[in-house]
Coordinates of C-alpha atoms and ligand atoms in Angstrom, one line a residue:
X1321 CA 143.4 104.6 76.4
X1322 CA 140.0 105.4 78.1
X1323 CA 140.7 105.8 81.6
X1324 CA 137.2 105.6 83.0
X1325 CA 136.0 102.4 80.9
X1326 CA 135.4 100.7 84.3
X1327 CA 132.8 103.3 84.8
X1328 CA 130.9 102.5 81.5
X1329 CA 131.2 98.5 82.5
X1330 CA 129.9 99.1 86.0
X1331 CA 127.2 101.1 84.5
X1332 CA 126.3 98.7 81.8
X1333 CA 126.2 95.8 84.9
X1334 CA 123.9 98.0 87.0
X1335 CA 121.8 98.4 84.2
X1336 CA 121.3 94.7 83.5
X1337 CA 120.4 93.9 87.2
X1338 CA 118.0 96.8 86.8
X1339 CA 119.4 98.5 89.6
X1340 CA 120.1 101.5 87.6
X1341 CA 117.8 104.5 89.3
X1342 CA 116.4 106.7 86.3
X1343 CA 116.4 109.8 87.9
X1344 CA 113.0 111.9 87.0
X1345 CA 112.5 115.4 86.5
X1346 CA 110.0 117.5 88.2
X1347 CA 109.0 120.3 86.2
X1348 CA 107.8 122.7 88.7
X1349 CA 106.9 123.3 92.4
X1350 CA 106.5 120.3 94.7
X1351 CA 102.9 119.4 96.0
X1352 CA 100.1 116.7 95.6
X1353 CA 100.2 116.8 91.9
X1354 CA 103.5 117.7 90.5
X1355 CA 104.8 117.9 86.3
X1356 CA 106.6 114.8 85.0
X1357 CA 107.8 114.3 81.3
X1358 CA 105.0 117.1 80.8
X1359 CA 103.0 114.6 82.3
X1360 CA 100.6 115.8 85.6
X1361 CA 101.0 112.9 88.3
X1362 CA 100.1 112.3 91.8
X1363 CA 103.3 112.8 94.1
X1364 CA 103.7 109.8 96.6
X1365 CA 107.5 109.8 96.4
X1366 CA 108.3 113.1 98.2
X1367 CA 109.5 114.0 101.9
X1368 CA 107.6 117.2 101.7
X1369 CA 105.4 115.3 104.8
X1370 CA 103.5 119.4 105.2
X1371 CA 103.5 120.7 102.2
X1372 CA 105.9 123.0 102.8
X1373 CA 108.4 123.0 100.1
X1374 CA 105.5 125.3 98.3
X1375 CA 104.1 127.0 101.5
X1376 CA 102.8 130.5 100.8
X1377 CA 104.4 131.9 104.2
X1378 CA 108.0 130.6 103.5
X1379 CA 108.3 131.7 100.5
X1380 CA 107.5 135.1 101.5
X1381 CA 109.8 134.6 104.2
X1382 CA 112.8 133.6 101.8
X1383 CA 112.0 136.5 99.3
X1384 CA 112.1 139.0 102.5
X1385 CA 115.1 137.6 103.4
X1386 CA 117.1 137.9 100.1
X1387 CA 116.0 141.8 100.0
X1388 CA 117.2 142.2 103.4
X1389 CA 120.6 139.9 103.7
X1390 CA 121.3 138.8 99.9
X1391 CA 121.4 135.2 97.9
X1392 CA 125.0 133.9 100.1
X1393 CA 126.5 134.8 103.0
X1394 CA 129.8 134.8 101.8
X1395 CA 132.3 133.1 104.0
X1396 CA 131.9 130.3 105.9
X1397 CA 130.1 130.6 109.9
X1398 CA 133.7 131.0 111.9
X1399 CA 135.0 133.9 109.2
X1400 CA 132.5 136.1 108.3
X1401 CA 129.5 134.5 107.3
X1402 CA 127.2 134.1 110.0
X1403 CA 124.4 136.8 110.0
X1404 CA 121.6 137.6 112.7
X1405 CA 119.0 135.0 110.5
X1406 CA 121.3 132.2 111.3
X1407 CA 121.4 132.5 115.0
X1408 CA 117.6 133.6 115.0
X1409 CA 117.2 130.2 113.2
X1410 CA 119.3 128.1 116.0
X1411 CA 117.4 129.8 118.8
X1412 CA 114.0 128.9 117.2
X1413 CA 115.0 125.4 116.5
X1414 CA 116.5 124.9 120.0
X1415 CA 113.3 126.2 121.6
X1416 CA 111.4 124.4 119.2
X1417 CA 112.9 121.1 120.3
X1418 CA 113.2 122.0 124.2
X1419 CA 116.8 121.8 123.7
X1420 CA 119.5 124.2 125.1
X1421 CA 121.0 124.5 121.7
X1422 CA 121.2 124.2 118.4
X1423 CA 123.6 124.4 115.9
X1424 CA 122.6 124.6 111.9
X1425 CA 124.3 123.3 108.9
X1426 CA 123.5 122.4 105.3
X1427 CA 122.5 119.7 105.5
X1428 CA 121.1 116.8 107.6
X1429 CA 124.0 114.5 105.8
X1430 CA 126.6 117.5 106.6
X1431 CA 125.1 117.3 110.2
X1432 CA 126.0 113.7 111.1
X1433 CA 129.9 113.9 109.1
X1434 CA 130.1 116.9 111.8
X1435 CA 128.9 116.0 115.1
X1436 CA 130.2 112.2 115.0
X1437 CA 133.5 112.9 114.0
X1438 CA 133.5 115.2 116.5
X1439 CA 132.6 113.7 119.4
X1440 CA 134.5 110.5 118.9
X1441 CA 137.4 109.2 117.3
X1442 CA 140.0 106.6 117.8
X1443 CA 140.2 104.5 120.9
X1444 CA 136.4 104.7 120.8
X1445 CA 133.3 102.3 120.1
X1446 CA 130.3 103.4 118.2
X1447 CA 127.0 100.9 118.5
X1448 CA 125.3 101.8 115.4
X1449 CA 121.6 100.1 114.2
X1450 CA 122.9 97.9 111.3
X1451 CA 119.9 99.9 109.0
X1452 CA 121.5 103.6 109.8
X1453 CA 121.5 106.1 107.4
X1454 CA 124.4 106.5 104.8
X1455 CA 125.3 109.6 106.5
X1456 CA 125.9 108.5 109.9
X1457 CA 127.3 105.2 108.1
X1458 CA 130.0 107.7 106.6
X1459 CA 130.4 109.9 109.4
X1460 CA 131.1 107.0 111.4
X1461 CA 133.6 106.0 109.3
X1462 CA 135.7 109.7 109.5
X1463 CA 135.3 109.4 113.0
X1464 CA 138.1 106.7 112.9
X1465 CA 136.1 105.1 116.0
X1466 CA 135.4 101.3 115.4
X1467 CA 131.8 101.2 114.6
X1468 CA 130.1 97.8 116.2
X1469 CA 126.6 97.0 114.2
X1470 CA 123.7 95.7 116.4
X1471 CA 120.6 94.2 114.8
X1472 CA 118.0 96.4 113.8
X1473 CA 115.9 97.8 117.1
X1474 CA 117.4 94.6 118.4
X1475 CA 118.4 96.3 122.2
X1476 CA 119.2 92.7 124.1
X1477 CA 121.6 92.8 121.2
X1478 CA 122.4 96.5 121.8
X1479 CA 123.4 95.2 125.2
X1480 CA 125.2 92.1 124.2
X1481 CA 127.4 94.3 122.1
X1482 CA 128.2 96.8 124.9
X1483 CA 129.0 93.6 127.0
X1484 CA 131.6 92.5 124.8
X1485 CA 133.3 95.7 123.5
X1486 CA 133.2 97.7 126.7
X1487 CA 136.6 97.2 128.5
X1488 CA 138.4 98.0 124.9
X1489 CA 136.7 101.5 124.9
X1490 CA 137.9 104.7 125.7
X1491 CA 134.3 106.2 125.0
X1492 CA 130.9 104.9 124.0
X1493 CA 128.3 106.0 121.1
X1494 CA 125.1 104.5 120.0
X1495 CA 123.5 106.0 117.3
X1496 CA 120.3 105.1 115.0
X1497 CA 118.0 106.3 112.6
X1498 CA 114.2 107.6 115.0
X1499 CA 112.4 106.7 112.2
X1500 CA 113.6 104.1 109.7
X1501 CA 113.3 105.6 106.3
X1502 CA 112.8 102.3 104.5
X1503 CA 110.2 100.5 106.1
X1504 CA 108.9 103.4 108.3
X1505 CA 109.7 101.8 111.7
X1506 CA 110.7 103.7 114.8
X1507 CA 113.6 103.0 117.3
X1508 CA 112.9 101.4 120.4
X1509 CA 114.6 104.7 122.1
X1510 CA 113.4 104.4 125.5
X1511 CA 114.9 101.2 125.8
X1512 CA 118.4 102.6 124.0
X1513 CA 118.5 105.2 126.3
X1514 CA 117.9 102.7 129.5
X1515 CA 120.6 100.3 128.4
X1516 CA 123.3 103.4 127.5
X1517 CA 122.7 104.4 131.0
X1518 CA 123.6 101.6 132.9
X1519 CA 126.9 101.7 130.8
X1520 CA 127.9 105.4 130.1
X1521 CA 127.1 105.2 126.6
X1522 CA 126.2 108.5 124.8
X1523 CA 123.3 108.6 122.8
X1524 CA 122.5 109.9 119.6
X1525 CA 119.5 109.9 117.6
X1526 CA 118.9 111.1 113.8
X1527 CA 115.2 111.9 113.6
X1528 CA 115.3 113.2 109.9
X1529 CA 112.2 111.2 109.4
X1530 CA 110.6 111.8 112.5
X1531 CA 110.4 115.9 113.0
X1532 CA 107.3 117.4 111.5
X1533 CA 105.8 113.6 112.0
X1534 CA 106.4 112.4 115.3
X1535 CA 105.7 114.6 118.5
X1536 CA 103.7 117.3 119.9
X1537 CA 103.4 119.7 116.9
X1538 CA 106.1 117.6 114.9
X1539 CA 108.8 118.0 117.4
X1540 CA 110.1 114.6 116.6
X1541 CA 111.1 111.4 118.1
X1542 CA 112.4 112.4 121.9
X1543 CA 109.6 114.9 122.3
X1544 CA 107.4 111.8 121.3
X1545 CA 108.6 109.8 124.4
X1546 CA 109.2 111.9 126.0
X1547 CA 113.1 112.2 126.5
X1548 CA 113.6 115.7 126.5
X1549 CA 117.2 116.0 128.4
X1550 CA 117.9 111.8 127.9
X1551 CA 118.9 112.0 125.0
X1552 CA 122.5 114.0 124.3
X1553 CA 122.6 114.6 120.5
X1554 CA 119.7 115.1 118.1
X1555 CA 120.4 115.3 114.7
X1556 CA 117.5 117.2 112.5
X1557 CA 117.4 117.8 108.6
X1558 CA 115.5 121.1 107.5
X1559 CA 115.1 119.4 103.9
X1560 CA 111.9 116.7 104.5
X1561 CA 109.3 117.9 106.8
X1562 CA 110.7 121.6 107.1
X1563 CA 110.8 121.7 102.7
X1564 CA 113.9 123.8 102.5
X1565 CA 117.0 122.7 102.9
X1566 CA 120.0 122.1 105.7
X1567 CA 120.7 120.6 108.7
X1568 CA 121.1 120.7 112.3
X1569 CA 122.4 119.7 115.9
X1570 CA 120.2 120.2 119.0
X1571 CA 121.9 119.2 122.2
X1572 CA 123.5 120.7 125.5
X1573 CA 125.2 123.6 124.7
X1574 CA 128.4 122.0 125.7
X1575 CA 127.9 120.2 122.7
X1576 CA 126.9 123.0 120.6
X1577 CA 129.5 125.3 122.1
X1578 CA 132.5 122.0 121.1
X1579 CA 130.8 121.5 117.5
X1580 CA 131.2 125.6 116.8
X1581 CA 135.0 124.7 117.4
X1582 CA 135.7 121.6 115.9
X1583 CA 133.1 120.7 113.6
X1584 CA 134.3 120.4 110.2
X1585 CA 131.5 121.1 107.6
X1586 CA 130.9 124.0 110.1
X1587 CA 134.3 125.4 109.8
X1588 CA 135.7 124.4 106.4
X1589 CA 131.9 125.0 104.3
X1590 CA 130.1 128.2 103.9
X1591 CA 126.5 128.1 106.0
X1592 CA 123.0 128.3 104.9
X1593 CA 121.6 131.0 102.3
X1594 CA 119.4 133.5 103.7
X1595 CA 116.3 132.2 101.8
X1596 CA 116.9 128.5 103.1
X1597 CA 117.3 130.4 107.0
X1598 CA 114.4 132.4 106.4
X1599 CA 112.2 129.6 104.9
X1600 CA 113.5 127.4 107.9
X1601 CA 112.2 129.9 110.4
X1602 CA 108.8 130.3 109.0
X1603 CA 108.2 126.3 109.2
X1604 CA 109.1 126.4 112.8
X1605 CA 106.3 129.7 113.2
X1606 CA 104.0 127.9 111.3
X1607 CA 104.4 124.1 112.8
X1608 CA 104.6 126.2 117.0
X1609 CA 101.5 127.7 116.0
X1610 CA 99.6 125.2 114.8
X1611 CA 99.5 121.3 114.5
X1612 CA 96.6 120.9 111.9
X1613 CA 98.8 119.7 109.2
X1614 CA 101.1 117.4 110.9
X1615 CA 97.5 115.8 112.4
X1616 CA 96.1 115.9 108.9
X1617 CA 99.2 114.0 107.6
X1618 CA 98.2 111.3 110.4
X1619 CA 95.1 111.1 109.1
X1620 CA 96.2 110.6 105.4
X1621 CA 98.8 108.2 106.8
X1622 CA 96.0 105.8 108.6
X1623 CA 93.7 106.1 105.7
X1624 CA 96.2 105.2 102.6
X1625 CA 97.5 102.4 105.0
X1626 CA 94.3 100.7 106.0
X1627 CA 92.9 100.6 102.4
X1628 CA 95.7 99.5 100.8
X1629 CA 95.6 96.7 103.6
X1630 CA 92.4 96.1 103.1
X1631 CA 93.2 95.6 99.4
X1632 CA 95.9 92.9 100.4
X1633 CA 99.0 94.4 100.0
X1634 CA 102.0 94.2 102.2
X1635 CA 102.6 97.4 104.1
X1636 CA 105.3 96.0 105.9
X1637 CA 105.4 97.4 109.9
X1638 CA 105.6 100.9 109.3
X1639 CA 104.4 102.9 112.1
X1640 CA 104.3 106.2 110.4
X1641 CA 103.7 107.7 107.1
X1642 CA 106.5 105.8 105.5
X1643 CA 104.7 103.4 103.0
X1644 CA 106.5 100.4 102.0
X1645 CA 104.4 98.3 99.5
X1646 CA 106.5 95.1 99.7
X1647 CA 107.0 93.2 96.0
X1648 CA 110.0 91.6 96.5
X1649 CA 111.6 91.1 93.1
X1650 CA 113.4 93.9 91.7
X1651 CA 111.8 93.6 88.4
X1652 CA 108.6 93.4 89.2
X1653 CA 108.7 96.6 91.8
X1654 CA 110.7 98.5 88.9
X1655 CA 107.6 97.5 86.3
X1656 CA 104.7 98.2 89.1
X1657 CA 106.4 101.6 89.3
X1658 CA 106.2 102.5 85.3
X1659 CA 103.0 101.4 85.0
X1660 CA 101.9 102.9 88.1
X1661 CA 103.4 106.1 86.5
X1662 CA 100.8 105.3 83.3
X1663 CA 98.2 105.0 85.4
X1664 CA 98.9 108.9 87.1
X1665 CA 100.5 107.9 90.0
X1666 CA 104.5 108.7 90.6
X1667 CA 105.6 106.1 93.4
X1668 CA 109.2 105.4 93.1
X1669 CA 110.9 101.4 93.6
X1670 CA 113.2 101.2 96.0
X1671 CA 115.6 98.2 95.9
X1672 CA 119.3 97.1 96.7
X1673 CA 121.6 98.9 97.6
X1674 CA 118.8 101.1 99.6
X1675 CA 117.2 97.9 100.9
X1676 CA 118.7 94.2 101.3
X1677 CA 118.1 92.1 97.5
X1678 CA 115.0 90.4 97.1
X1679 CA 113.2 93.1 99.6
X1680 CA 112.2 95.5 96.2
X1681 CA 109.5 98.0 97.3
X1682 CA 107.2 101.1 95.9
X1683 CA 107.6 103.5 99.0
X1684 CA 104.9 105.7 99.2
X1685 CA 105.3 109.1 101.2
X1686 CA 102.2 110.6 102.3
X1687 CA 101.9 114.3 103.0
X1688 CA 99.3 116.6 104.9
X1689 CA 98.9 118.3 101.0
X1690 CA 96.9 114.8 100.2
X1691 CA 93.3 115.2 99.4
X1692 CA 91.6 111.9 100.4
X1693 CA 90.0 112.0 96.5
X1694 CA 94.2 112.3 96.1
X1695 CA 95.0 109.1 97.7
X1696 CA 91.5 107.1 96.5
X1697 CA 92.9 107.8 93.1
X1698 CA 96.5 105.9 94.1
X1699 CA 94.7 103.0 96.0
X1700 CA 92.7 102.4 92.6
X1701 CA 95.8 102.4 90.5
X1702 CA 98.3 99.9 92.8
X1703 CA 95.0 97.9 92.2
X1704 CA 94.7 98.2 88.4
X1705 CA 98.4 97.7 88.0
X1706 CA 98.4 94.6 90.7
X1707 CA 95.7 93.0 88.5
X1708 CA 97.8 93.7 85.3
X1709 CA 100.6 92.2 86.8
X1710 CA 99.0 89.1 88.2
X1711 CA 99.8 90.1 91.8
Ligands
PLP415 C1 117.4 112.2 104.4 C2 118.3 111.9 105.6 C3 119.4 112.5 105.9 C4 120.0 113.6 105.0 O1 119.3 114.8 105.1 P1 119.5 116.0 104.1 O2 119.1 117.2 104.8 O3 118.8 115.7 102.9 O4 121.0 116.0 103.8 C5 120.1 112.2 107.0 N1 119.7 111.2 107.8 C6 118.6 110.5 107.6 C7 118.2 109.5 108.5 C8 117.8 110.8 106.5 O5 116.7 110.1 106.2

């Protein structure tokens, strides 16, 4: 008897309603022009918003490091495996964000299953943006809190819920996405953070999108309104903007000083490698120092959008470098992507489960390693293909 036949059948089924995701191989670094099937193609699929993941200075960083403090840290942060890079990391990033503190893990995923478990549990009532994140979906659901949706950047629903739910609650938790990774939109957190006032509701913000991007120098999303101290828990990834890999919490250091305690990944999974500290450090030096390439991924952003607009495609309402190209149909955004591919250009689709049926997409990601000849090159291919395709 083959006990996993329901696996082959659910495979089979996702592959009939093309929404089985062919995952591609890049055969080398990441940049503006990467290797594909030994093919070379421009890169408008990555999160690598600076160019970092192949940045001269980290690298050197992360080969220092492994001479000095060796590929793994052995044990997990609480044992015996947190070394001086770790901590220098945590300052950096706390300064970096004008935060008291800061607290790293491996991952921006790992972040949210440790802080929201964390801080709440059961008896409480989390207020999450029904388009949140799969991690802060899941860590939600360890918290063993009951998680109330509100519509997306809807706040006089925000309210509404808080309204209706408050006198069962112990404690109260809003949390959302800063920027929206699907259609590039950013929360309305000003007027999150003025609503969670007037009721006692913490707030939490994941700006995994939004650091590097948004924000004097990249500092993300509350440096971009301005929030500094409003705003109680930040969650950060170091794997988009930063190009390495891991995760962290900035906050109060009450926060920092609890999730050292009691957060799981912290306690129960081995911390960061040396290379991925030391690679982590050197993007915060380089992005303090300087804010030429998050201003020159600005101006790729505002040029790719406005000709493709021009052109009369759908962007959606991004408001950052997030691209949507709206198709709709599943099989026609999974086609425009091949033959976008034949045409030199890797753009991946995007459809359901990541995004609601019927809303099928090629997201393009634009990065400060664009060349404007770079992104001339993709506006004339979505053209050629649109054409082909009758679009
Ligand atoms: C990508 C992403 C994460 C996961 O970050 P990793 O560092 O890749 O684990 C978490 N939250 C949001 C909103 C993201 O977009």
């Amino acid at each position: 008897m083959d006990k996993l036949e329901f696996l082959r059948r659910e495979l089979e089924s996702l592959r009939e309603q093309s929404l089985f995701n062919e995952i591609r191989t890049i055969e080398g670094p990441q940049g503006a022009w990467i290797m594909v099937n030994g093919k070379k193609v421009l890169n408008l699929c990555s999160n690598n918003y600076l160019g970092f993941a192949n940045h001269a200075e980290l690298k050197e960083a992360s080969k220092k490091a492994v001479d000095e403090y060796g590929v793994g840290p052995g044990a997990v942060r609480t044992i015996a495996g947190t070394q001086t890079i770790h901590l220098e990391l945590e300052r950096k990033l706390a300064e970096f964000k004008h935060a008291e503190a800061c607290i790293a893990l491996q991952g921006g995923f790992v972040a949210n299953l440790a802080v929201i478990p964390a801080v709440t549990g059961e008896g409480d009532i989390i207020f999450s943006d029904e388009l949140n994140h799969a991690s802060i979906i899941d860590g939600c659901r360890l918290s063993r809190a009951r998680v109330v949706r509100y519509a997306h950047n809807d706040v006089a629903d925000f309210r509404r819920k808080i309204i209706e739910n408050k006198d069962s609650a112990r404690r109260m938790l809003v949390v959302t996405d800063g920027v929206f990774s699907m259609d590039g939109d950013i929360a309305p957190l000003p007027d999150i953070v003025d609503v969670a006032d007037d009721y006692g509701v913490i707030v939490m913000v994941d700006d995994a999108h939004g650091e590097g991007v948004l924000g004097d120098s990249g500092r993300g999303i509350v440096n971009h309104f301005k929030l500094e101290g409003k705003v109680e828990i930040e969650v950060g990834t170091l794997s988009k903007a930063f190009g390495v890999m891991g995760g962290y919490i900035t906050g109060p250091r009450v926060l920092i000083d609890y999730l050292k305690q009691k957060g799981r990944p912290f306690l129960f999974s081995t911390g960061l490698t040396p290379a991925d500290t030391a690679a982590a450090i050197a993007a915060v030096d380089v992005l303090a120092k300087s804010d030429e390439l998050v201003k020159k991924l600005w101006s790729n952003a505002v040029y790719f959008q406005e000709k493709l607009k021009d052109a009369g495609f759908d962007t959606g309402h991004t408001e950052t470098p997030i691209t949507p190209v709206m198709l709709g149909d599943e099989k026609t955004a999974s086609m425009f992507s091949r033959k976008l591919f034949d045409e030199g250009v890797f753009a991946q689709s995007i459809a359901y489960p990541t995004v609601p049926r019927g809303k099928a997409r090629i997201r393009c990601m634009l990065s400060a390693a664009h060349k404007k000849e770079d992104l001339d090159f993709a506006i004339n291919a979505f053209l050629s293909v649109a054409r082909e395709l009758g679009i």
